Amino acid sequence: MKLPPSTIILKPGNSEQNETGSWRSLKPVVDAEKCNGCGLCWLYCPEPAITKGKPVVIDYRYCKGCGICANECPVKAIVMVEEGQK
Amino acid sequence: MKQFSEEELLAPGHRACPGCGSILAVRYALKALGKNTIVCAPTGCMEVVTTPYPETAWRVPWIHVAFENAAAVASGVEAGLKSLGKRGIKVVAIGGDGGTVDIGLQALSGMVERNHNVLYICTDNEAYMNCLSTSSLIMTKDGLKKITEVKEGDEIYTFDLKTHQPVLKRCIGIFDNGAREVFEIETLHHTISATPNHPFLVLKRNGRGRKNKLVWKTLCELKVRDRIVVLKNLNGGKSFKFRFNPIQKGGKVTHLNEVNLPKHSSPAFMKYLGIWVGDGWVRPGRGEVGFALPKGSNERRSLVKLQHVLFGNGVRTNDMYIYMNSVNLARFIHFLGFGSGAKNKTIPPWIFTLSKEEKEAFIEGLMLSDGYKNGNSFRYVSASHELLQRLRLLLQTMGYRVGKIHWQERKKGRKCVHRRLLKDTAFGYICFSKRKKWNVKKYPSQYKYQNFLIENGHFEMEKIEKIKLVGKEPTLDLRVEGEHNFIADGIVVHNTGIQRSGATPYSAWTTTTPVGKVKRGEDLPKKDMPAIIAAHRAPYVATASVGYPLDYIKKVKKAASIEGPTYIHVHCPCGPGWRIDSSKTIEIAKLAVLTGMWNLYEIENGVFKLTFKPPKRRPVADYLKMQRRFRHLTDEEIAGIQRTVDEEWKRLGIS
Amino acid sequence: MKQLVTGDEAAAIAAKLARVKVISAYPITPQTIIVERLAEFVADGELDAEYIKVESEHSALSACLGSAAVGARTFTATSSQGLMLMSEILFVASGMRLPIVMANANRSLSAPLSIWCDQQDSVAVRDCGWIQLYCENNQEVLDSTIQAFRIAEESLLPVMVCFDGYILSHTAEPVEIPEQAEVDKFLPPYKYPYLLDPEKPITMGAVGVPEYYEEFRYMLQEAVLKSKEKIIEVGQAFGRQFGRKSDLIECYRSDDADVILLTMGSLSGSVKEVIDEYRGHDERVGLVKVRAFRPFPEKELVDSLAHAKAIAVLEKDFSPGSTGALFSDLSGTFVNSRKSPLLLNFICGLGGRDVSSLQIREATKAAMEAAKIGEVKKTVRWLGLRETMVGLKP
């Protein structure tokens, strides 16, 4: 695989191949009943690893477990649990 | 919510810290700007976490050149597009406070003065970021490795701050930080070199009746007699499976030297190897494995027995040496990674992953060859410094107490262990012994006072004996996911450091404005960048916050639509830098605005306009108390900061 | 059409003929005339380009990288202190493989402060990964600058065209100025394989992690080495079209010489006159002039110098604690040869001091003596030094 002449990357957004979900020690769990679909968690997610909807869907491939979504959810529909727990 | 475009022009998979405020600022800006943008970035967090070759998180054209010149590069891009008649593409520079407020100010000033049609966004996390010396040995899942050998994806032992247990985490990046001044910290049993701004986990005594805590302190804040967290014992480990392909029949391999090589490690084999490290050599070309063990010695007897048990075939002997002829055995031993030559032998990483029994067998073998008992402890002698260094760490993971490496020069003829030196040699030795078991139940609080982590099976506290400057060395920064700390040279170290910038707020702790007896954090106020750019008569200047994304995005859209130089300064909380929990980023960003410590405004053609006024301004203590970078502040100091905010509001004409 | 122009003017005219689209430069003596002439061309509409009035040389080169990355042919010029200020970005430009052309009016480096000529400035950055071409006269300044654009764009490497400050930059000589149409035929429009374009978003300047860094550096080395062929090819194509060809080095009466002088830059002209004098007395002396200093024309120099008995390297620079740079690079090429001529180093012309024909003859004589006895008594000598002032003589 021959390299380009300098550190030029031709595939935009190919960082997607790096699944940062393995970084987590805590993970967010959405209570589908409580979620009102406001989308604030999607807005505040730094990765982003949330898809809008009612309920929202967490993309665990990339979620780093920062906890912003749980902290900001206006109806407390997201809780952070130990990775490995259901 | 509809005002936020769905399109994500920054892909996930970037390496920003969990909860990073700056990456949110980038994500929001791109939502406002859209596809038809070219981004110029200086060196900084946002550049490093989004573009480690060959990965990029950017879905728009992006260029990075150097640290201080994003605005100059953007000027060139804008002029280039203009000269080619290419219209409709917005040129945007996105830089941190590091590359903008201090070293980048000249280029930014030039860009604004020349009236380039460029939007400059400064993502302000109020400081800049750091390292271990490259000789450090890191405890990884595959065993002990030099920091320079650690690769991305390797699993590294870290110290879980909640449970105080060792836990494996992935290494997410290694960055070269160039030659820096390096200091050496010595405790009774550990030594580590690091740069002055490197954080260590230190015991803080809060006084009688109060709880003692573990806190992060940088090397320059450490004092002799401070107690730091070190590794005592790493359990687990199992037999190591060897992946070695022996040569089949043909050539030098005859039935005479066919030998059954072990598929995985065993106590007997480890003992054999232990003896080999001290007294053995290998010549793979000749297919020879030899030991210098004189006739009649205990060691020779042990070895011959082991040899028989392991390989079955015989040995050739003479008075001084034992030989085994087997091409495959020679190649196998060479492959195991112990190195060759007395001065260069080492302990390969996989030894560290073995079970306790096998490690003990290895030590037994080592002691049979080059070790001896000295009073109540043992000594091991070697001409290889690296071997002694790694052996020391190996013994520590087995729960032994090990002293420093003593190095000496001895003349020819002098007796060393059980032979006479054939020539002048330099060699070293280490002393080690089993730990005495403390009866913790008898005097619990006393023992706990002596060693905060006494009940911990894996870590303990050790007093710092010496701190000295060793000189300038190349340094590396290791990033570990999640925990942000790892175990190097047996000591728990953190992987990020924070240095002040011109945007660091008054009184904040950083590693270059630490809190000490004489100075207490940053002693200068934040540089007023919006005012500086407004003084250049830029048509549009604004402040923003990631806590108010709607306000920020509106401003980006507005600035982008204006022909001419525009500037937005966006406030971005940083977990590691401000010492806040990763989940609090948005909450703290909002608090900054609600307490008046950060104000959201525009200066359009010289006219100031507040774009958000908190209904009832909250006391600054609400904001400051949430961040450990401010926790040294006394009530009086907080009152002083409250006064400055009150005055600033008066000056800005906000009531 | 022949015109009387200074070296600075020649560089500006060359940039105009090359139809540069972006000029980003900061004035510094003795390069100032370049940026002034170009400003005039743009102001009069003779040159359709964006002129960025940058606030420093560091920003000047940074802006060049930006404009080159979006597809605009870019030009800058500097000298001495300015070259040092932008030195960080010199390395970035070659590492990012962006084709920028820069004119450098050779001037000595502070301290002591000096605005006069020597070659310390460009020699000090010989490791920055740029192609370096040196000019003997103003005709060469014009020719090399035009050729530089084609060399840069076809090698994906930045090129610096160096010529002596004041001696060339401010001295008028008759120079043949080619027609615009002819230059258009010689220089096709700028095309770069990787551009910043929202239609095809790419990332430029990513972090060179340890897994890849060495490979990228190796490719830079390969590219600079390979550019030797390109320099020869473009020099010959220029010769076919305009009647004046260029090469990596130039040999003057050196084929049968026992003693050869080696120089770079305008000094070559003065040396040629002294060579002619010697030849008039049937002394076998010659000159080899280095035009391309980077890439270093190892093979060509060995071929042209090996037969001689002694080589006198005259240069306007030195590395404190060591010898002159041209000398040390040259010694490296002979180090593994069985037969090497004796090498002598002469430091001269520093800070604008005139290198007289007397000094050149002094150097030649020393080389001849060394050739006669087969030994070099003193490897490095300083010409024109006033020894009483430095305490060498009472």
mmCIF file of C-alpha atoms in Angstrom, chain B residues 433-649:
data_model
loop_
_atom_site.group_PDB
_atom_site.id
_atom_site.type_symbol
_atom_site.label_atom_id
_atom_site.label_comp_id
_atom_site.label_asym_id
_atom_site.label_seq_id
_atom_site.Cartn_x
_atom_site.Cartn_y
_atom_site.Cartn_z
ATOM 1 C CA SER B 433 13.555 -9.959 50.049
ATOM 2 C CA LYS B 434 10.081 -11.157 50.824
ATOM 3 C CA ARG B 435 7.765 -8.710 52.497
ATOM 4 C CA LYS B 436 7.014 -8.971 56.176
ATOM 5 C CA LYS B 437 3.314 -9.418 56.647
ATOM 6 C CA TRP B 438 1.829 -6.597 58.699
ATOM 7 C CA ASN B 439 -0.883 -7.609 61.115
ATOM 8 C CA VAL B 440 -3.294 -4.979 59.940
ATOM 9 C CA LYS B 441 -6.058 -6.139 62.232
ATOM 10 C CA LYS B 442 -3.992 -5.443 65.335
ATOM 11 C CA TYR B 443 -3.281 -1.736 64.758
ATOM 12 C CA PRO B 444 -5.516 -0.752 61.843
ATOM 13 C CA SER B 445 -5.403 3.016 62.048
ATOM 14 C CA GLN B 446 -1.671 3.145 62.685
ATOM 15 C CA TYR B 447 -0.905 0.923 59.721
ATOM 16 C CA LYS B 448 -3.352 2.817 57.599
ATOM 17 C CA TYR B 449 -1.602 6.020 58.543
ATOM 18 C CA GLN B 450 1.743 4.569 57.520
ATOM 19 C CA ASN B 451 0.463 3.168 54.289
ATOM 20 C CA PHE B 452 -2.845 4.502 53.013
ATOM 21 C CA LEU B 453 -3.249 1.570 50.676
ATOM 22 C CA ILE B 454 -2.150 -1.130 53.099
ATOM 23 C CA GLU B 455 -5.287 -3.176 52.575
ATOM 24 C CA ASN B 456 -4.851 -2.996 48.847
ATOM 25 C CA GLY B 457 -3.456 -6.153 47.349
ATOM 26 C CA HIS B 458 -1.890 -4.417 44.359
ATOM 27 C CA PHE B 459 -0.802 -0.902 45.194
ATOM 28 C CA GLU B 460 0.830 0.847 48.089
ATOM 29 C CA MET B 461 2.157 4.252 49.067
ATOM 30 C CA GLU B 462 5.848 5.004 49.067
ATOM 31 C CA LYS B 463 7.734 7.988 50.333
ATOM 32 C CA ILE B 464 9.736 10.035 47.861
ATOM 33 C CA GLU B 465 13.395 9.896 48.861
ATOM 34 C CA LYS B 466 14.965 12.046 46.197
ATOM 35 C CA ILE B 467 14.042 14.301 43.318
ATOM 36 C CA LYS B 468 16.817 15.355 40.968
ATOM 37 C CA LEU B 469 17.267 16.931 37.570
ATOM 38 C CA VAL B 470 18.761 14.535 35.055
ATOM 39 C CA GLY B 471 18.877 16.785 32.017
ATOM 40 C CA LYS B 472 17.121 17.068 28.650
ATOM 41 C CA GLU B 473 15.629 13.904 27.220
ATOM 42 C CA PRO B 474 13.219 13.024 24.431
ATOM 43 C CA THR B 475 9.736 12.642 25.905
ATOM 44 C CA LEU B 476 6.540 10.917 24.894
ATOM 45 C CA ASP B 477 2.929 11.424 25.838
ATOM 46 C CA LEU B 478 0.866 8.256 26.215
ATOM 47 C CA ARG B 479 -2.899 8.604 25.985
ATOM 48 C CA VAL B 480 -4.991 5.948 27.613
ATOM 49 C CA GLU B 481 -8.725 5.733 27.166
ATOM 50 C CA GLY B 482 -10.983 6.538 30.049
ATOM 51 C CA GLU B 483 -8.751 6.453 33.098
ATOM 52 C CA HIS B 484 -6.166 8.925 31.851
ATOM 53 C CA ASN B 485 -3.498 7.325 33.971
ATOM 54 C CA PHE B 486 -1.226 4.339 33.636
ATOM 55 C CA ILE B 487 1.561 2.549 35.433
ATOM 56 C CA ALA B 488 5.043 3.435 34.332
ATOM 57 C CA ASP B 489 8.157 2.186 36.072
ATOM 58 C CA GLY B 490 5.819 0.816 38.724
ATOM 59 C CA ILE B 491 4.458 4.254 39.613
ATOM 60 C CA VAL B 492 0.987 5.489 38.775
ATOM 61 C CA VAL B 493 1.209 8.481 36.465
ATOM 62 C CA HIS B 494 -1.354 10.592 34.699
ATOM 63 C CA ASN B 495 -1.212 11.184 30.985
ATOM 64 C CA THR B 496 -2.353 14.783 30.494
ATOM 65 C CA GLY B 497 -0.830 18.016 31.741
ATOM 66 C CA ILE B 498 -2.210 21.539 31.504
ATOM 67 C CA GLN B 499 -0.163 24.703 30.978
ATOM 68 C CA ARG B 500 -1.473 28.258 31.176
ATOM 69 C CA SER B 501 -2.252 30.368 28.166
ATOM 70 C CA GLY B 502 -3.156 34.033 27.851
ATOM 71 C CA ALA B 503 -6.747 32.850 28.110
ATOM 72 C CA THR B 504 -6.326 31.158 31.482
ATOM 73 C CA PRO B 505 -8.627 32.935 33.923
ATOM 74 C CA TYR B 506 -7.408 34.681 37.043
ATOM 75 C CA SER B 507 -6.478 32.348 39.935
ATOM 76 C CA ALA B 508 -6.910 29.101 37.968
ATOM 77 C CA TRP B 509 -4.518 26.269 38.770
ATOM 78 C CA THR B 510 -2.448 25.039 35.827
ATOM 79 C CA THR B 511 0.843 23.203 35.796
ATOM 80 C CA THR B 512 2.740 26.392 34.964
ATOM 81 C CA THR B 513 0.693 28.454 37.430
ATOM 82 C CA PRO B 514 0.498 25.982 40.266
ATOM 83 C CA VAL B 515 -0.795 26.690 43.747
ATOM 84 C CA GLY B 516 2.052 26.928 46.214
ATOM 85 C CA LYS B 517 3.052 28.805 49.323
ATOM 86 C CA VAL B 518 3.976 31.989 47.537
ATOM 87 C CA LYS B 519 1.907 31.956 44.373
ATOM 88 C CA ARG B 520 -1.649 30.743 44.140
ATOM 89 C CA GLY B 521 -2.548 29.950 40.555
ATOM 90 C CA GLU B 522 -2.668 32.295 37.572
ATOM 91 C CA ASP B 523 -2.004 35.851 38.697
ATOM 92 C CA LEU B 524 -3.140 37.628 35.524
ATOM 93 C CA PRO B 525 -6.606 38.175 34.101
ATOM 94 C CA LYS B 526 -7.845 36.600 30.885
ATOM 95 C CA LYS B 527 -6.679 38.388 27.726
ATOM 96 C CA ASP B 528 -9.696 40.160 26.232
ATOM 97 C CA MET B 529 -9.457 38.747 22.715
ATOM 98 C CA PRO B 530 -12.843 40.005 21.467
ATOM 99 C CA ALA B 531 -11.867 43.564 22.412
ATOM 100 C CA ILE B 532 -8.503 43.223 20.635
ATOM 101 C CA ILE B 533 -10.125 42.031 17.431
ATOM 102 C CA ALA B 534 -12.857 44.652 17.680
ATOM 103 C CA ALA B 535 -10.144 47.296 17.994
ATOM 104 C CA HIS B 536 -8.919 46.166 14.566
ATOM 105 C CA ARG B 537 -12.355 47.323 13.352
ATOM 106 C CA ALA B 538 -13.367 43.853 12.276
ATOM 107 C CA PRO B 539 -16.991 44.040 11.098
ATOM 108 C CA TYR B 540 -18.181 41.253 13.454
ATOM 109 C CA VAL B 541 -16.857 39.904 16.740
ATOM 110 C CA ALA B 542 -18.776 37.666 19.130
ATOM 111 C CA THR B 543 -18.453 35.438 22.167
ATOM 112 C CA ALA B 544 -20.284 32.133 22.488
ATOM 113 C CA SER B 545 -20.500 29.045 24.657
ATOM 114 C CA VAL B 546 -21.033 25.353 23.947
ATOM 115 C CA GLY B 547 -23.659 25.533 26.696
ATOM 116 C CA TYR B 548 -25.774 27.710 24.415
ATOM 117 C CA PRO B 549 -25.518 26.003 21.029
ATOM 118 C CA LEU B 550 -28.434 27.842 19.414
ATOM 119 C CA ASP B 551 -26.890 31.241 20.178
ATOM 120 C CA TYR B 552 -23.484 29.991 18.959
ATOM 121 C CA ILE B 553 -24.786 28.573 15.699
ATOM 122 C CA LYS B 554 -26.730 31.737 14.924
ATOM 123 C CA LYS B 555 -23.533 33.711 15.415
ATOM 124 C CA VAL B 556 -21.485 31.404 13.191
ATOM 125 C CA LYS B 557 -24.066 31.703 10.427
ATOM 126 C CA LYS B 558 -24.116 35.450 10.744
ATOM 127 C CA ALA B 559 -20.324 35.780 10.797
ATOM 128 C CA ALA B 560 -19.952 33.463 7.810
ATOM 129 C CA SER B 561 -22.344 35.556 5.764
ATOM 130 C CA ILE B 562 -20.350 38.758 6.315
ATOM 131 C CA GLU B 563 -17.616 39.680 3.802
ATOM 132 C CA GLY B 564 -14.499 40.450 5.732
ATOM 133 C CA PRO B 565 -12.660 39.235 8.823
ATOM 134 C CA THR B 566 -14.944 37.948 11.589
ATOM 135 C CA TYR B 567 -14.109 36.435 14.962
ATOM 136 C CA ILE B 568 -15.974 34.213 17.392
ATOM 137 C CA HIS B 569 -14.532 33.279 20.767
ATOM 138 C CA VAL B 570 -16.318 30.212 22.147
ATOM 139 C CA HIS B 571 -15.995 29.004 25.735
ATOM 140 C CA CYS B 572 -15.306 25.235 25.963
ATOM 141 C CA PRO B 573 -15.004 23.412 29.298
ATOM 142 C CA CYS B 574 -12.283 20.776 29.444
ATOM 143 C CA GLY B 575 -12.582 17.817 31.847
ATOM 144 C CA PRO B 576 -8.908 17.047 32.454
ATOM 145 C CA GLY B 577 -7.880 20.707 32.306
ATOM 146 C CA TRP B 578 -10.496 22.167 34.626
ATOM 147 C CA ARG B 579 -10.618 19.022 36.764
ATOM 148 C CA ILE B 580 -14.326 18.418 36.340
ATOM 149 C CA ASP B 581 -16.274 15.241 35.702
ATOM 150 C CA SER B 582 -16.771 14.513 31.998
ATOM 151 C CA SER B 583 -20.557 14.599 32.374
ATOM 152 C CA LYS B 584 -20.563 18.206 33.596
ATOM 153 C CA THR B 585 -19.267 19.918 30.469
ATOM 154 C CA ILE B 586 -22.548 21.503 29.388
ATOM 155 C CA GLU B 587 -23.649 22.238 32.939
ATOM 156 C CA ILE B 588 -20.458 24.161 33.688
ATOM 157 C CA ALA B 589 -20.536 25.977 30.378
ATOM 158 C CA LYS B 590 -24.005 27.219 31.292
ATOM 159 C CA LEU B 591 -22.935 28.144 34.818
ATOM 160 C CA ALA B 592 -20.131 30.291 33.467
ATOM 161 C CA VAL B 593 -22.722 32.381 31.649
ATOM 162 C CA LEU B 594 -25.288 32.309 34.453
ATOM 163 C CA THR B 595 -22.749 33.641 36.954
ATOM 164 C CA GLY B 596 -21.467 36.339 34.614
ATOM 165 C CA MET B 597 -17.984 34.812 34.415
ATOM 166 C CA TRP B 598 -18.538 34.429 30.682
ATOM 167 C CA ASN B 599 -20.811 36.766 28.768
ATOM 168 C CA LEU B 600 -22.513 36.193 25.442
ATOM 169 C CA TYR B 601 -22.364 39.229 23.223
ATOM 170 C CA GLU B 602 -21.716 40.599 19.742
ATOM 171 C CA ILE B 603 -19.737 43.623 18.621
ATOM 172 C CA GLU B 604 -21.046 44.461 15.186
ATOM 173 C CA ASN B 605 -19.358 47.395 13.470
ATOM 174 C CA GLY B 606 -18.184 48.599 16.861
ATOM 175 C CA VAL B 607 -21.595 48.388 18.554
ATOM 176 C CA PHE B 608 -21.796 46.151 21.628
ATOM 177 C CA LYS B 609 -24.919 44.013 22.145
ATOM 178 C CA LEU B 610 -25.535 41.386 24.793
ATOM 179 C CA THR B 611 -27.245 38.369 23.207
ATOM 180 C CA PHE B 612 -28.196 36.616 26.428
ATOM 181 C CA LYS B 613 -28.788 38.001 29.877
ATOM 182 C CA PRO B 614 -29.181 35.595 32.764
ATOM 183 C CA PRO B 615 -32.478 36.440 34.507
ATOM 184 C CA LYS B 616 -30.860 36.517 37.963
ATOM 185 C CA ARG B 617 -27.100 36.432 38.073
ATOM 186 C CA ARG B 618 -25.877 33.588 40.285
ATOM 187 C CA PRO B 619 -22.916 33.949 42.636
ATOM 188 C CA VAL B 620 -19.543 33.075 41.091
ATOM 189 C CA ALA B 621 -18.937 30.528 43.855
ATOM 190 C CA ASP B 622 -21.503 28.248 42.150
ATOM 191 C CA TYR B 623 -19.216 28.095 39.115
ATOM 192 C CA LEU B 624 -15.837 28.077 40.845
ATOM 193 C CA LYS B 625 -16.682 25.420 43.433
ATOM 194 C CA MET B 626 -17.455 22.849 40.743
ATOM 195 C CA GLN B 627 -13.929 22.898 39.359
ATOM 196 C CA ARG B 628 -10.922 21.486 41.179
ATOM 197 C CA ARG B 629 -8.653 23.972 39.404
ATOM 198 C CA PHE B 630 -10.217 26.646 41.647
ATOM 199 C CA ARG B 631 -10.621 24.741 44.863
ATOM 200 C CA HIS B 632 -7.652 26.392 46.552
ATOM 201 C CA LEU B 633 -9.591 29.669 46.634
ATOM 202 C CA THR B 634 -10.493 31.067 50.020
ATOM 203 C CA ASP B 635 -13.829 32.752 50.595
ATOM 204 C CA GLU B 636 -12.022 36.046 50.463
ATOM 205 C CA GLU B 637 -10.486 35.275 47.104
ATOM 206 C CA ILE B 638 -13.867 34.200 45.763
ATOM 207 C CA ALA B 639 -15.344 37.466 46.985
ATOM 208 C CA GLY B 640 -12.603 39.267 45.077
ATOM 209 C CA ILE B 641 -13.542 37.454 41.898
ATOM 210 C CA GLN B 642 -17.214 38.262 42.524
ATOM 211 C CA ARG B 643 -16.272 41.930 42.686
ATOM 212 C CA THR B 644 -14.446 41.810 39.346
ATOM 213 C CA VAL B 645 -17.483 40.230 37.703
ATOM 214 C CA ASP B 646 -19.760 42.867 39.228
ATOM 215 C CA GLU B 647 -17.465 45.600 37.929
ATOM 216 C CA GLU B 648 -17.240 44.047 34.480
ATOM 217 C CA TRP B 649 -21.025 44.018 34.230
#
